[in-house]
Every structure is written in C-alpha cells, then in structure tokens.
Amino acid sequence: MPELPEVQALVDFLAERTVGLAVTGVELGSFSVLKTFDPPPQALTGAPVDAVSRHGKFIDIDCDGVHLIFHLARAGWLRWSDAMPNTVLRPGKSPIALRTRFSDASGFDLTEAGTKKRLAAYLVRDPQEVPGIASLGPDPMADEFTREAFGALLAGRRSQIKGLLRDQGFIAGIGNAYSDEILHVAKMSPFAMASSLDDGATDRLYAALRDTLSAAVATASGKPAKELKDAKRAGMRVHGRTGELCPVCGDVVREVSFADSSLQYCATCQTGGKPLADRRMSRLLK
C-alpha cells in the first residue's frame, strides 16, 4: 500500500504535469470505484486543474472547485501516460478502475490488482465530504505536529504503539511498512503500550517518526510514478525483510503474522533480544 511518502511523491508528480491543464474526460472502468454520485464525472470536463494536494493517503485534484479525490488502498496504483489511448474505457474486467484525460492528451489510469476491490474515488465540492478525510488525525509532516503535540496524543492511550501509528484517526498517512521502520529506528517493540512510554521514549519515537518519513519523502521526491514502488521496497530496513540481517546489529529480522498482514522487527534492536510470539504460527504448531 502506498503510504505518506509515496502519496506525496505522486502528488508532486501530478502537480508538475497537470496544474494549468484542463480535464477533458473521466471514464469509469468500474462503476463501484466511484463512491459519490453528485457531482457526476461529466462535471469535470473542461475544468482547469488548480492544485493537487494530499490528505493522509488520499490524493486530491482540485478542478475549479470540484475535487477528484482517490485512495489507492492496498493494491491500487496510478499509471501515467504522456499520450493516452484514444479508445474510450468501458466497464468490464480490466484492472483499470478509472481513467482521467487532460487537454495536452496526457492522463492517468487508476489500476487495482487482485479480487478485493478497495480502491475508492470521490467527486466532491469539499474534501471534508469524504468520510475518510473528515476523520483523519494530524499530518505528521505538518509544522504544527510538534513533540508536545505528539506527546498529548499519546497521553493515556491504552493501545499498542504499532496499531496507533497505523490508525488514520490518530495520525494520518502511516501504514504497515513505515510503522515497522519507525519502530525499528526508535528501538521500540511494536507491542509497547503507548501509555507506558516515558518522556525519553516519546522523544525517541517522535524523532524516529519525523526522521524516517522525511528521509522517505526525500527519496521518493522527483521519481516517476512507475519507480516509486521499487524505491519504497529498496529503502526498507526491516519491513518485508524477514530472514535477512538487520542493517544495524546483524541479527535476523523476524516476523509476527496476523490474519491478513504481518510485521517485521529486530529482536536485538527492539525487544531486548526476546522474540515476540507469532500467534498464527503457534496455532499451526499445536
């Protein structure tokens, strides 16, 4: 799933190529991808692109006050073309969920792999009309997201820190991959309780969060959309690297599996050398 750094790179990529152009068409390859009905897709035809921005993991293309907003979910992606095909996109079994065309003949397709269709698009006059945006927590890259603000968010939270970092209502834009990376940099167990963190641990976690995301944003910046997935994978220290060596201490990167996801961590760096229980594997071994 693209997270804050990749989404910001896509925003910058789209802004550079589309601001000042006009939309010439929006075509649906899947009727279910569009979660709103007013305004209709035709309302964008002829509208100039004024700005492209990000709300957490949502991308917002402001077209003269009508916002085309989309969330790529786990298996979605954006495929850019400098010269879009002339054939009109028809609903069917194509992986293309939505196509947007611009006045210089360029455009993009939103695609989604797999059978679980979670990619979502919205046409709204106010981004706050999108439920997922209205419920977002603060953006961790905003200037006002200070150490003090972060500490206030953590105060009294009886939740595991890994889950909190992924909670979009707590902080916007962080998912499974970067929460693993942040916790590794902070030398903190993913199962640590937020309410148990002292000032030193909170300082360490805040610095790790800001530094990890800032570095990832800088790495992704300027890359074309087609290169962002590989760049994200290449930059991971522990996420997706089960069985490989930790780049900090040389211990083996371990994994905890859940029903539909997994986390990766280094026991030496994060849990005092103690492996975390993998509940799914424990059940299999009984």
Tab-separated table of C-alpha atoms in Angstrom:
chain	number	residue	atom	x	y	z
A	1	MET	CA	0.000	0.000	0.000
A	2	PRO	CA	1.360	3.459	-0.840
A	3	GLU	CA	1.848	5.481	2.327
A	4	LEU	CA	2.580	9.134	3.041
A	5	PRO	CA	5.987	9.370	1.271
A	6	GLU	CA	4.794	7.670	-1.937
A	7	VAL	CA	1.480	9.543	-1.924
A	8	GLN	CA	3.326	12.849	-1.525
A	9	ALA	CA	5.584	11.916	-4.434
A	10	LEU	CA	2.513	11.121	-6.559
A	11	VAL	CA	1.004	14.482	-5.580
A	12	ASP	CA	4.169	16.296	-6.657
A	13	PHE	CA	4.355	14.228	-9.842
A	14	LEU	CA	0.746	15.045	-10.773
A	15	ALA	CA	1.017	18.709	-9.815
A	16	GLU	CA	4.040	19.194	-12.060
A	17	ARG	CA	2.221	17.653	-15.019
A	18	THR	CA	-1.408	18.729	-14.631
A	19	VAL	CA	-1.754	22.120	-12.919
A	20	GLY	CA	-2.819	24.597	-15.603
A	21	LEU	CA	-4.248	21.933	-17.890
A	22	ALA	CA	-7.956	21.213	-18.284
A	23	VAL	CA	-9.666	17.892	-17.708
A	24	THR	CA	-11.116	16.550	-20.945
A	25	GLY	CA	-12.739	13.429	-19.563
A	26	VAL	CA	-13.151	10.997	-16.690
A	27	GLU	CA	-14.045	7.415	-17.630
A	28	LEU	CA	-15.015	4.593	-15.288
A	29	GLY	CA	-13.716	1.083	-15.773
A	30	SER	CA	-15.575	0.045	-12.643
A	31	PHE	CA	-18.812	1.644	-11.515
A	32	SER	CA	-18.114	0.640	-7.918
A	33	VAL	CA	-14.887	2.677	-7.712
A	34	LEU	CA	-16.803	5.984	-7.605
A	35	LYS	CA	-18.348	6.369	-4.148
A	36	THR	CA	-20.287	9.562	-4.885
A	37	PHE	CA	-22.977	10.489	-7.426
A	38	ASP	CA	-23.135	14.299	-7.223
A	39	PRO	CA	-21.392	15.959	-8.950
A	40	PRO	CA	-21.174	13.432	-11.820
A	41	PRO	CA	-17.907	12.697	-13.682
A	42	GLN	CA	-19.066	14.916	-16.542
A	43	ALA	CA	-18.794	17.921	-14.222
A	44	LEU	CA	-15.014	17.787	-14.563
A	45	THR	CA	-14.979	18.069	-18.352
A	46	GLY	CA	-13.408	21.388	-19.293
A	47	ALA	CA	-12.468	22.271	-15.704
A	48	PRO	CA	-8.924	23.570	-15.119
A	49	VAL	CA	-6.639	21.806	-12.653
A	50	ASP	CA	-5.878	24.368	-9.952
A	51	ALA	CA	-3.954	22.270	-7.438
A	52	VAL	CA	-3.017	18.761	-6.339
A	53	SER	CA	-2.714	18.016	-2.629
A	54	ARG	CA	-2.666	15.230	-0.073
A	55	HIS	CA	-4.865	14.373	2.902
A	56	GLY	CA	-3.173	11.459	4.663
A	57	LYS	CA	-3.122	8.763	1.960
A	58	PHE	CA	-5.800	10.486	-0.146
A	59	ILE	CA	-4.822	12.378	-3.323
A	60	ASP	CA	-6.918	15.461	-4.103
A	61	ILE	CA	-7.048	17.038	-7.580
A	62	ASP	CA	-8.850	20.379	-7.334
A	63	CYS	CA	-10.503	21.181	-10.640
A	64	ASP	CA	-12.061	24.637	-10.342
A	65	GLY	CA	-13.700	23.772	-7.037
A	66	VAL	CA	-14.693	20.208	-7.878
A	67	HIS	CA	-12.328	17.749	-6.238
A	68	LEU	CA	-11.405	14.399	-7.725
A	69	ILE	CA	-10.135	12.512	-4.685
A	70	PHE	CA	-8.881	8.942	-4.614
A	71	HIS	CA	-7.354	6.440	-2.209
A	72	LEU	CA	-5.240	3.680	-3.753
A	73	ALA	CA	-5.859	1.206	-0.911
A	74	ARG	CA	-3.677	-1.900	-0.695
A	75	ALA	CA	-3.441	-2.964	-4.341
A	76	GLY	CA	-4.165	0.216	-6.288
A	77	TRP	CA	-1.751	2.310	-8.293
A	78	LEU	CA	-1.560	5.254	-10.673
A	79	ARG	CA	-0.288	4.673	-14.207
A	80	TRP	CA	0.661	7.842	-16.068
A	81	SER	CA	0.793	8.259	-19.846
A	82	ASP	CA	2.039	11.280	-21.815
A	83	ALA	CA	-0.261	10.184	-24.649
A	84	MET	CA	-3.414	8.378	-23.582
A	85	PRO	CA	-5.022	5.830	-25.951
A	86	ASN	CA	-7.924	7.187	-27.978
A	87	THR	CA	-10.190	4.271	-27.178
A	88	VAL	CA	-12.837	5.000	-24.583
A	89	LEU	CA	-12.567	2.971	-21.388
A	90	ARG	CA	-15.503	0.592	-20.966
A	91	PRO	CA	-16.597	-1.017	-17.700
A	92	GLY	CA	-15.551	-4.639	-17.561
A	93	LYS	CA	-12.874	-6.934	-16.238
A	94	SER	CA	-9.953	-4.627	-16.956
A	95	PRO	CA	-7.696	-3.787	-13.994
A	96	ILE	CA	-8.285	-0.120	-14.884
A	97	ALA	CA	-10.814	1.326	-12.457
A	98	LEU	CA	-10.763	4.977	-13.569
A	99	ARG	CA	-9.178	6.976	-16.383
A	100	THR	CA	-8.620	10.738	-16.398
A	101	ARG	CA	-7.636	12.688	-19.504
A	102	PHE	CA	-6.108	16.160	-19.820
A	103	SER	CA	-6.022	18.819	-22.510
A	104	ASP	CA	-2.483	18.020	-23.711
A	105	ALA	CA	-3.535	14.394	-24.448
A	106	SER	CA	-1.827	13.092	-21.297
A	107	GLY	CA	-3.634	11.343	-18.476
A	108	PHE	CA	-3.599	8.568	-15.934
A	109	ASP	CA	-5.287	5.299	-15.129
A	110	LEU	CA	-6.051	4.110	-11.637
A	111	THR	CA	-5.482	0.356	-11.571
A	112	GLU	CA	-6.097	-2.290	-8.948
A	113	ALA	CA	-4.728	-5.802	-8.806
A	114	GLY	CA	-6.397	-8.763	-7.132
A	115	THR	CA	-10.008	-9.601	-6.379
A	116	LYS	CA	-10.520	-7.402	-3.297
A	117	LYS	CA	-11.564	-4.101	-4.817
A	118	ARG	CA	-10.902	-1.377	-2.272
A	119	LEU	CA	-9.631	1.462	-4.452
A	120	ALA	CA	-12.033	4.367	-3.979
A	121	ALA	CA	-12.645	7.619	-5.845
A	122	TYR	CA	-14.853	10.554	-4.913
A	123	LEU	CA	-16.126	13.680	-6.670
A	124	VAL	CA	-16.959	16.323	-4.095
A	125	ARG	CA	-17.092	20.085	-3.686
A	126	ASP	CA	-15.428	19.942	-0.275
A	127	PRO	CA	-12.782	17.338	0.686
A	128	GLN	CA	-14.390	17.083	4.134
A	129	GLU	CA	-17.342	15.367	2.441
A	130	VAL	CA	-15.128	12.278	2.091
A	131	PRO	CA	-15.643	10.272	5.307
A	132	GLY	CA	-12.061	9.029	5.426
A	133	ILE	CA	-10.717	12.581	5.204
A	134	ALA	CA	-13.131	14.021	7.749
A	135	SER	CA	-11.927	11.509	10.338
A	136	LEU	CA	-8.169	11.902	9.757
A	137	GLY	CA	-5.798	12.646	12.586
A	138	PRO	CA	-2.999	15.236	12.275
A	139	ASP	CA	-0.461	15.090	9.472
A	140	PRO	CA	2.909	14.031	10.921
A	141	MET	CA	4.819	16.225	8.464
A	142	ALA	CA	2.946	19.420	9.345
A	143	ASP	CA	4.851	22.170	11.164
A	144	GLU	CA	2.313	22.142	13.979
A	145	PHE	CA	2.942	18.431	14.629
A	146	THR	CA	5.447	19.138	17.381
A	147	ARG	CA	6.929	16.876	20.049
A	148	GLU	CA	4.469	18.409	22.520
A	149	ALA	CA	1.503	17.741	20.227
A	150	PHE	CA	2.637	14.143	19.759
A	151	GLY	CA	3.013	13.633	23.491
A	152	ALA	CA	-0.504	14.955	24.059
A	153	LEU	CA	-1.865	12.455	21.531
A	154	LEU	CA	-0.136	9.556	23.291
A	155	ALA	CA	-1.205	10.550	26.788
A	156	GLY	CA	-3.497	7.978	28.340
A	157	ARG	CA	-3.700	5.780	25.237
A	158	ARG	CA	-4.002	2.150	26.339
A	159	SER	CA	-3.101	0.784	22.916
A	160	GLN	CA	-0.087	-0.903	21.355
A	161	ILE	CA	2.087	1.651	19.617
A	162	LYS	CA	2.232	-0.257	16.313
A	163	GLY	CA	-1.563	-0.153	15.988
A	164	LEU	CA	-1.712	3.504	16.988
A	165	LEU	CA	0.809	4.561	14.348
A	166	ARG	CA	-1.322	2.823	11.701
A	167	ASP	CA	-4.582	4.336	12.967
A	168	GLN	CA	-5.509	7.065	10.477
A	169	GLY	CA	-7.681	8.762	13.076
A	170	PHE	CA	-4.637	9.070	15.336
A	171	ILE	CA	-2.013	10.138	12.776
A	172	ALA	CA	-2.674	10.445	9.034
A	173	GLY	CA	-0.595	8.699	6.383
A	174	ILE	CA	1.387	5.950	8.131
A	175	GLY	CA	0.711	2.298	7.308
A	176	ASN	CA	2.177	-1.111	7.995
A	177	ALA	CA	5.540	-0.565	6.303
A	178	TYR	CA	6.576	2.781	7.754
A	179	SER	CA	5.287	1.926	11.231
A	180	ASP	CA	7.717	-1.033	11.190
A	181	GLU	CA	10.510	1.261	10.042
A	182	ILE	CA	9.755	3.972	12.607
A	183	LEU	CA	9.686	1.491	15.481
A	184	HIS	CA	12.973	-0.048	14.360
A	185	VAL	CA	14.652	3.364	14.274
A	186	ALA	CA	13.143	4.180	17.689
A	187	LYS	CA	14.391	0.819	19.063
A	188	MET	CA	10.892	0.103	20.365
A	189	SER	CA	8.739	-3.018	20.479
A	190	PRO	CA	5.667	-2.858	18.244
A	191	PHE	CA	3.697	-4.233	21.205
A	192	ALA	CA	4.769	-1.485	23.619
A	193	MET	CA	1.800	0.267	25.196
A	194	ALA	CA	1.543	3.963	24.376
A	195	SER	CA	0.548	4.804	27.939
A	196	SER	CA	3.766	3.220	29.238
A	197	LEU	CA	6.146	5.474	27.300
A	198	ASP	CA	8.171	7.881	29.408
A	199	ASP	CA	9.455	11.226	28.148
A	200	GLY	CA	12.670	9.712	26.799
A	201	ALA	CA	10.853	7.019	24.844
A	202	THR	CA	8.391	9.579	23.490
A	203	ASP	CA	11.289	11.811	22.401
A	204	ARG	CA	12.896	8.852	20.645
A	205	LEU	CA	9.685	7.802	18.911
A	206	TYR	CA	8.873	11.317	17.751
A	207	ALA	CA	12.357	11.810	16.310
A	208	ALA	CA	12.206	8.421	14.582
A	209	LEU	CA	8.805	9.222	13.091
A	210	ARG	CA	9.804	12.592	11.687
A	211	ASP	CA	13.254	11.481	10.505
A	212	THR	CA	12.010	8.266	8.846
A	213	LEU	CA	9.185	9.969	6.980
A	214	SER	CA	11.314	12.976	5.985
A	215	ALA	CA	14.008	10.704	4.552
A	216	ALA	CA	11.447	8.606	2.691
A	217	VAL	CA	9.767	11.698	1.242
A	218	ALA	CA	13.166	12.983	0.064
A	219	THR	CA	13.980	9.608	-1.509
A	220	ALA	CA	10.654	9.417	-3.334
A	221	SER	CA	10.686	13.052	-4.474
A	222	GLY	CA	11.107	13.523	-8.192
A	223	LYS	CA	10.694	9.871	-9.097
A	224	PRO	CA	8.143	8.960	-11.769
A	225	ALA	CA	5.119	7.025	-10.557
A	226	LYS	CA	6.333	3.756	-12.077
A	227	GLU	CA	9.519	3.798	-9.943
A	228	LEU	CA	8.003	4.563	-6.541
A	229	LYS	CA	7.091	1.007	-5.508
A	230	ASP	CA	10.604	-0.316	-6.104
A	231	ALA	CA	12.158	2.699	-4.395
A	232	LYS	CA	9.984	2.113	-1.320
A	233	ARG	CA	10.946	-1.563	-1.097
A	234	ALA	CA	14.635	-0.780	-1.573
A	235	GLY	CA	14.603	1.708	1.283
A	236	MET	CA	13.120	-0.604	3.903
A	237	ARG	CA	15.386	-1.620	6.812
A	238	VAL	CA	13.188	-4.344	8.333
A	239	HIS	CA	9.760	-4.269	6.710
A	240	GLY	CA	9.394	-7.065	4.173
A	241	ARG	CA	12.865	-8.396	5.060
A	242	THR	CA	12.047	-11.427	7.203
A	243	GLY	CA	15.103	-13.694	7.480
A	244	GLU	CA	17.542	-11.034	6.302
A	245	LEU	CA	20.111	-9.373	8.548
A	246	CYS	CA	19.293	-6.235	10.492
A	247	PRO	CA	21.397	-3.420	8.974
A	248	VAL	CA	22.112	-2.025	12.458
A	249	CYS	CA	23.105	-5.027	14.573
A	250	GLY	CA	23.286	-8.016	12.200
A	251	ASP	CA	20.585	-10.050	13.971
A	252	VAL	CA	17.965	-11.826	11.841
A	253	VAL	CA	14.848	-9.796	11.037
A	254	ARG	CA	11.832	-11.603	12.495
A	255	GLU	CA	8.129	-11.573	11.714
A	256	VAL	CA	4.805	-11.721	13.509
A	257	SER	CA	1.931	-12.833	11.279
A	258	PHE	CA	-1.711	-11.895	11.569
A	259	ALA	CA	-4.793	-12.904	9.570
A	260	ASP	CA	-4.168	-10.554	6.642
A	261	SER	CA	-0.868	-8.827	7.398
A	262	SER	CA	2.447	-9.180	9.186
A	263	LEU	CA	5.000	-7.009	10.928
A	264	GLN	CA	8.779	-7.238	10.889
A	265	TYR	CA	11.197	-6.268	13.654
A	266	CYS	CA	14.663	-6.880	15.066
A	267	ALA	CA	14.663	-8.548	18.475
A	268	THR	CA	18.131	-7.264	19.384
A	269	CYS	CA	17.314	-3.648	18.498
A	270	GLN	CA	13.715	-3.531	19.677
A	271	THR	CA	12.789	-6.141	22.273
A	272	GLY	CA	15.926	-6.750	24.334
A	273	GLY	CA	16.735	-9.872	22.331
A	274	LYS	CA	13.424	-11.564	23.108
A	275	PRO	CA	11.476	-12.848	20.064
A	276	LEU	CA	7.822	-11.847	20.003
A	277	ALA	CA	5.195	-14.590	19.952
A	278	ASP	CA	3.849	-15.280	16.483
A	279	ARG	CA	0.324	-16.274	17.388
A	280	ARG	CA	-0.593	-17.653	13.986
A	281	MET	CA	2.492	-19.871	13.801
A	282	SER	CA	1.908	-21.028	17.404
A	283	ARG	CA	-1.541	-22.264	16.463
A	284	LEU	CA	-0.183	-24.106	13.459
A	285	LEU	CA	2.394	-25.904	15.591
A	286	LYS	CA	-0.136	-27.206	18.150
